[in-house]
Every structure is written in C-alpha cells, then in structure tokens.
Coordinates of C-alpha atoms in Angstrom, one line a residue:
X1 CA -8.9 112.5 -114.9
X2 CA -10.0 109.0 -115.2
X3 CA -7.4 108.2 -116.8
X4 CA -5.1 109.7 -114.3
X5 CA -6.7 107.8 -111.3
X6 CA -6.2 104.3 -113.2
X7 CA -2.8 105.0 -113.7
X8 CA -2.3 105.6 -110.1
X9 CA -4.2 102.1 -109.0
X10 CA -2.7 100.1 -111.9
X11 CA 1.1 101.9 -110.2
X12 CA 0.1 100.7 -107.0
X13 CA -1.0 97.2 -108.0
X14 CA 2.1 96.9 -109.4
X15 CA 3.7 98.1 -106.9
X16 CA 2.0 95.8 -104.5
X17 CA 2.7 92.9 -106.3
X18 CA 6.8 93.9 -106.6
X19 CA 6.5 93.9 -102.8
X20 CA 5.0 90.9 -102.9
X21 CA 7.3 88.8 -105.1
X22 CA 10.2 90.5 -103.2
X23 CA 9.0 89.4 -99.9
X24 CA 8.5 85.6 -101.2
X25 CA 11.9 85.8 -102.5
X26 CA 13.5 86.7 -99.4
X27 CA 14.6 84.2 -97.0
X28 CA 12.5 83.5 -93.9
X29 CA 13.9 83.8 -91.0
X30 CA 13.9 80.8 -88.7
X31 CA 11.9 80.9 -86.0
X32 CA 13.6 80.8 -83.0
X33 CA 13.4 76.8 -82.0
X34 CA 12.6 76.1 -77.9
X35 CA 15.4 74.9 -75.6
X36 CA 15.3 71.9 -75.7
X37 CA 15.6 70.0 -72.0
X38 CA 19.4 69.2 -72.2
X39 CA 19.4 66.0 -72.1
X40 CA 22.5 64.8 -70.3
X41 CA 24.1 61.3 -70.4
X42 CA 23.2 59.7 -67.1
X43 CA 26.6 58.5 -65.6
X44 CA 26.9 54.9 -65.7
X45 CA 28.3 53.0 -62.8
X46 CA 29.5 49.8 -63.5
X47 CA 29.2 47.3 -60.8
X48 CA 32.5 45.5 -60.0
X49 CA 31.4 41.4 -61.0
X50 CA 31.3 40.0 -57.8
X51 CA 34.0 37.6 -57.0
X52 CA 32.8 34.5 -56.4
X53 CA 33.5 33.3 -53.4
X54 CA 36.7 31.6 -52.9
X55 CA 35.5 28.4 -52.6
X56 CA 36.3 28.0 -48.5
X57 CA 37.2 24.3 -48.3
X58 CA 34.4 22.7 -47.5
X59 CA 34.2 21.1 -43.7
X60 CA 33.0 17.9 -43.8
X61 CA 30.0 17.0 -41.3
X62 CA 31.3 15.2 -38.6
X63 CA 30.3 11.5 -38.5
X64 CA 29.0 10.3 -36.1
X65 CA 31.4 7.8 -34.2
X66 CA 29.8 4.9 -34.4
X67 CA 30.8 1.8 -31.6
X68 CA 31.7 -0.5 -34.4
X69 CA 34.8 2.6 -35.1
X70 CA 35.8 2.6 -31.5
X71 CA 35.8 -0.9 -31.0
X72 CA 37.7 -1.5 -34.3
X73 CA 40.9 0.5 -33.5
X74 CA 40.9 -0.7 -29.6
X75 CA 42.2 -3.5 -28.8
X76 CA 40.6 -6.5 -27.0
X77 CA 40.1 -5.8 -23.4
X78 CA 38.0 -8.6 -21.6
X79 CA 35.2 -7.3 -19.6
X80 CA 36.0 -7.3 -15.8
X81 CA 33.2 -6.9 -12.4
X82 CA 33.5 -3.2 -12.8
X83 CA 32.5 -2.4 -15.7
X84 CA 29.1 -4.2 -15.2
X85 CA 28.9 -2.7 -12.0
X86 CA 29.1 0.8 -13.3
X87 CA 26.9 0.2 -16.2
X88 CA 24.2 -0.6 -13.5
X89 CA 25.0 2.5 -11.1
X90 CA 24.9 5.3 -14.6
X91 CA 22.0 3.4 -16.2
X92 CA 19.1 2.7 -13.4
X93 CA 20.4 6.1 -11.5
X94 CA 17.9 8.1 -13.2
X95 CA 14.9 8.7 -11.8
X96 CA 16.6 7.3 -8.0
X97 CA 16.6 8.2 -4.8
X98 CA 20.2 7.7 -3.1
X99 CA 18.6 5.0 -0.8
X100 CA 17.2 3.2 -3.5
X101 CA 20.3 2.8 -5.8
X102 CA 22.0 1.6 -2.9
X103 CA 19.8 -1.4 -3.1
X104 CA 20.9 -1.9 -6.6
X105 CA 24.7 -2.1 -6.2
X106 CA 26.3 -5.3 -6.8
X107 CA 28.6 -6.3 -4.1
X108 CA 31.9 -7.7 -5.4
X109 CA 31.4 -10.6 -3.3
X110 CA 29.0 -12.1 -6.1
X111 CA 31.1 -11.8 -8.5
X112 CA 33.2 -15.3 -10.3
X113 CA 36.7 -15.1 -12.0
X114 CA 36.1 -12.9 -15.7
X115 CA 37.5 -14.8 -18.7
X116 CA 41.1 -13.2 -19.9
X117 CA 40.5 -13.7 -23.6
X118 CA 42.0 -17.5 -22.8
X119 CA 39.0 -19.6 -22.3
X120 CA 36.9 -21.6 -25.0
X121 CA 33.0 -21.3 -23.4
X122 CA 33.4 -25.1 -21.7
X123 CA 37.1 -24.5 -19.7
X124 CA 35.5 -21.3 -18.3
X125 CA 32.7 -23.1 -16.9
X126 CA 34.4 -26.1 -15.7
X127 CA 37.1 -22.7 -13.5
X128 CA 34.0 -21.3 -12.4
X129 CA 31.4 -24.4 -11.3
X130 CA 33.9 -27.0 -10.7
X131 CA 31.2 -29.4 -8.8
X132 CA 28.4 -29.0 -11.9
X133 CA 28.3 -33.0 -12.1
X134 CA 27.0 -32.9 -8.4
X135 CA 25.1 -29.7 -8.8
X136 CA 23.4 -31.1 -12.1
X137 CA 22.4 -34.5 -10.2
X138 CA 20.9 -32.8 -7.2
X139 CA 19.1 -30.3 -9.5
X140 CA 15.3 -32.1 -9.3
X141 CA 12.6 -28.3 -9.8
X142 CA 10.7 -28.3 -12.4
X143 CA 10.5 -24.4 -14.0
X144 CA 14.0 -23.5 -12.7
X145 CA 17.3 -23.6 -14.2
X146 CA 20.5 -24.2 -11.7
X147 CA 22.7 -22.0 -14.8
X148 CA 21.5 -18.7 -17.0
X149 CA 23.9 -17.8 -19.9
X150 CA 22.8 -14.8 -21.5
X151 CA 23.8 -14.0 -25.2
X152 CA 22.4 -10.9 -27.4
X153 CA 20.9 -13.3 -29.9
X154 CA 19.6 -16.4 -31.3
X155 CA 22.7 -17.8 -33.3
X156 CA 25.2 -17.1 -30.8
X157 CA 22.8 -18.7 -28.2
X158 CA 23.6 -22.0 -31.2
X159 CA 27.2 -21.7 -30.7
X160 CA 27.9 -20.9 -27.1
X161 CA 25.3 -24.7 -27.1
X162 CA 27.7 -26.3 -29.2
X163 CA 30.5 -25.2 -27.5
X164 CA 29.7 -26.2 -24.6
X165 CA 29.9 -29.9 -24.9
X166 CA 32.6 -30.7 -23.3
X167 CA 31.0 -29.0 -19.6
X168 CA 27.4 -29.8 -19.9
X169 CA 27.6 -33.7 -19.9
X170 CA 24.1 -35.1 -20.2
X171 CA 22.3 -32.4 -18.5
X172 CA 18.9 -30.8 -20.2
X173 CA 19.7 -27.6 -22.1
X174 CA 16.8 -25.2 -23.0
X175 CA 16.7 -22.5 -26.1
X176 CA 15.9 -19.5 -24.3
X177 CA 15.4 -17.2 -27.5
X178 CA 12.5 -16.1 -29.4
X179 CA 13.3 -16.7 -33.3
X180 CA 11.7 -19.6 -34.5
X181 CA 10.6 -21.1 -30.9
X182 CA 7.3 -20.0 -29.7
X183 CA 7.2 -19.3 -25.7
X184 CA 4.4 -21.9 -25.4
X185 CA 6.9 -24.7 -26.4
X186 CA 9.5 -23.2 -24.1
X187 CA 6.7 -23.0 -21.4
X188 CA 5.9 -26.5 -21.8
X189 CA 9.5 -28.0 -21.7
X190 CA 10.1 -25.5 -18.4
X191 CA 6.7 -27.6 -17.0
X192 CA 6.8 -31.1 -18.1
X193 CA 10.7 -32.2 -17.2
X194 CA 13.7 -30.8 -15.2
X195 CA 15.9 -28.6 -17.3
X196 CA 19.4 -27.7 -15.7
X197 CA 20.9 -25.2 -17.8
X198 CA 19.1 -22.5 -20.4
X199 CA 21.0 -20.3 -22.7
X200 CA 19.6 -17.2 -24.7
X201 CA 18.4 -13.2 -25.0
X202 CA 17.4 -10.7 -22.5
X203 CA 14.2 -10.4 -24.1
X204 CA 12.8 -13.9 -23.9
X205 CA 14.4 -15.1 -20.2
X206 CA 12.7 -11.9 -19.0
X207 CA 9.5 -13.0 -20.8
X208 CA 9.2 -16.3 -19.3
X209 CA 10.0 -15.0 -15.8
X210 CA 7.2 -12.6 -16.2
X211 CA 4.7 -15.4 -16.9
X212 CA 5.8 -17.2 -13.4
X213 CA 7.0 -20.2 -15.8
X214 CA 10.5 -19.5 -15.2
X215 CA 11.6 -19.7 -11.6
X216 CA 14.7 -18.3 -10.4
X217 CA 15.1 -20.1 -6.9
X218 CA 17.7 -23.0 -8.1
X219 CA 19.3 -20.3 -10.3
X220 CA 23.2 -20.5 -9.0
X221 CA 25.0 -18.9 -11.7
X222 CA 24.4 -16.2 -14.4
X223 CA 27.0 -15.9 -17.1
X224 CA 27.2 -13.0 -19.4
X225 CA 28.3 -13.7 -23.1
X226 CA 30.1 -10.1 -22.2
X227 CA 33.5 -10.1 -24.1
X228 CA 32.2 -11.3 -27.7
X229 CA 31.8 -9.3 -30.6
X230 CA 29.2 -9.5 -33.9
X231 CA 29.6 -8.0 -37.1
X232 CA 29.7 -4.7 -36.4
X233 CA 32.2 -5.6 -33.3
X234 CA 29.6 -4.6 -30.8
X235 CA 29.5 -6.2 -27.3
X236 CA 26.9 -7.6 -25.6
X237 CA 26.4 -4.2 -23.5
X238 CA 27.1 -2.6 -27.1
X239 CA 23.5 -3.2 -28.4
X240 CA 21.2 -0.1 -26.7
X241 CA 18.2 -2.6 -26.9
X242 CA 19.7 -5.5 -25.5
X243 CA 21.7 -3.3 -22.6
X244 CA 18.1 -2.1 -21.5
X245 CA 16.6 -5.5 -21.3
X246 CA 19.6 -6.8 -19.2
X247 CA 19.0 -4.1 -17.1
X248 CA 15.6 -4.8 -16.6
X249 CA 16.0 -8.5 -16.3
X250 CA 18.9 -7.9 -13.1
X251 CA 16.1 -5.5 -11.7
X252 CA 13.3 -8.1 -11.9
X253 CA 15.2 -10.0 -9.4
X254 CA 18.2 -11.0 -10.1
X255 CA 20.3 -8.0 -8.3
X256 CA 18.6 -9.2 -4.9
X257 CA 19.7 -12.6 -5.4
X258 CA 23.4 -11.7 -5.8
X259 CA 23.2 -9.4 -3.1
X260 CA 21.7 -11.9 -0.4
X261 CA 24.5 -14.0 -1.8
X262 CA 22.8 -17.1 -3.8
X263 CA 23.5 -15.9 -6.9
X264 CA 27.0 -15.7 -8.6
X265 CA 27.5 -13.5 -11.3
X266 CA 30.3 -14.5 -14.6
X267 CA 31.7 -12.5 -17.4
X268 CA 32.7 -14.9 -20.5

C-alpha cells in the first residue's frame, strides 16, 4: 500500500513537472503595451523671408542755402537807399512801439547818389563831396572825423585806403579797425592832431564813440562799403555780426543826425 501511494506521488511529480516544461515551452503572450501619447508632427509654418525693403531712393537732407549760393547765381545788383532803409525798419522793429520806430526811419532826403557798379572808391567820392578840398581845410576838431567809411573788415579797410588816393589829397586818414591796432593808439591819434577822414569796422568806430574819444559833430558823410563782396561773396549787410553792429552804431546816434539833416548817408 506503500508502494501504491509512492507510485501515485512519483505520477504526480511527473506529472507536475510535464506541466511545467510545457508551460516554459509555450510562448508568452505579450503583455498588452500602454498607448502611447500619439505623438503628432507639430505643423510647421514657414515664415515667408521678409523682403527687404526696396531700397526707397534715399532723399537727400536739404542743405541749407547758404548766402554765398544765392549770391553766386544772382547777378550783381548795386545796393540802392531802400534796401538800407528796410533793413533798418525789419531789424530794430522788434521789441518797438509804432511811435518809436518812427523815429528810426531814414528820410530819403539824407540819402547821396548809390554807386552803379561804375565807380572806383576815389570817382565816387569826388560825385558825392565835390567841395572836400574846402571841407578838409576848414575841418580844425580834434576827436571828430568830417567822413566815416565803414567796411566789414581790416584788409578791405587797407584797400578802400589805397584806393582812395586820388580823392583824399593830403588830408589825415585814421585805421578805424581793431586787428593789430590797439584802441589806445587810435585814442591817442583822435586826441593829439586833427584827423579828417577814418575808415574801418562797425565794431571798433562804435567802440571809440562809446569812450566819448570819437565825436560825431563834424561827421558830414557816412559811406557804406555796401556793394562789395569777400570770399564767400557776402555783402557788407551779408555778415549777421557785422549787420548787428551797423545797426547798433546808426542807433547810437547816427540815425538822428541824418534825420535832422547834417548827416548824409552813401552806398559804394
């Protein structure tokens, strides 16, 4: 009966182990993988290159006109009474009253013959002051001047002198202009002896006549190197710095003297 019962365990061992070996050998079945997130192809845009910009002609910056351009394509014009009077009216009328401009009008009675573009310095002196000879003799005031000739700088102050030779005759000529003459010279010459005639800037005449050396009394004529030109073809009135001290200088005085009629006025 033993015997029997170790049979039956030895069958089923076997048994077991043929269940076993079978099950090894069979295939496994896969496990059933997880769904995976889909992954989808993002879409892809591609951005059109962006056209560069037709190059839009470019626009040139305006230059400033400068006088020198003007001037260059105009032709000559010679200054006439006009154009000094309505330089005087648009520049001092700032800041005015009505009543006081008035006072600063120059009368056309004060005004001499303009130079046409015809006349060397000397001929247009000798049209407009026939009688200097007489004037020049008669001239005897220290610190006064019986002519003015105002230029816009020290070199042409040389020339219009040089030029002049012919007119002046032996009369005393003073440098009116600051480069290399100190005022204290030209204050001295003004004080010791009788100078008839003086030639120079804005700057300096208005200077000395500031400092009471300069005195305007026997002052006759005032000329205006108006019509000539430097090297940038400006005018005399061209020059912003030398326009305003003109200005000033005919405010000073020198408006009232033309207007109460002792004072003649000249455009060269």
């Amino acid at each position: 009966m033993l015997r029997h019962w170790k049979d039956l365990s030895d069958n089923e061992e076997k048994e077991k182990d043929t269940n076993m070996i079978e099950m090894m050998q069979q295939e496994p079945t896969p496990m059933p993988s997880l769904p995976k997130k889909d992954k989808q192809p993002k879409e892809c845009f591609l951005l059109p290159a962006k056209e560069k910009d037709k190059e839009a002609p470019k626009t040139k910056k305006r230059r400033k006109k400068k006088i020198s351009d003007l001037l260059a394509k105009s032709e000559p014009k010679p200054g006439v009474p006009e154009d000094l009077q309505k330089l005087v009216m648009d520049q001092l009328s700032i800041k005015r009253s009505v009543i006081e401009l008035e006072e600063l009008k120059l009368p056309d009675s004060c005004f001499l013959p303009a130079n046409d573009l015809s006349h060397s310095l000397s001929s247009y002196l000798k049209q407009i002051c026939p009688k200097w000879a007489k004037l020049r003799r008669n001239h005897k005031e220290k610190k006064s001047l019986v002519m003015l000739i105002i230029c816009s700088s020290a070199l042409r102050a040389l020339e219009l002198i040089r030029s002049m030779a012919a007119f002046k005759g032996d009369c005393k000529v003073l440098k009116l202009f600051a480069k290399h003459i100190k005022i204290q010279e030209q204050v001295k010459l003004l004080e010791k002896g009788v100078v008839h005639l003086g030639v120079g800037t804005p700057g300096r005449i208005k200077a000395l006549i500031q400092q009471d050396v300069l005195n305007l009394n026997s002052l006759k004529y005032l000329v205006f190197d108006w019509n000539w030109r430097d090297q940038k073809l400006r005018r005399l009135m061209d020059i912003p710095e030398i326009r305003k001290e003109v200005l000033e200088l005919l405010e000073m005085r020198l408006i009232s003297l033309c207007r109460a009629e002792s004072l003649k006025l000249g455009l060269f």
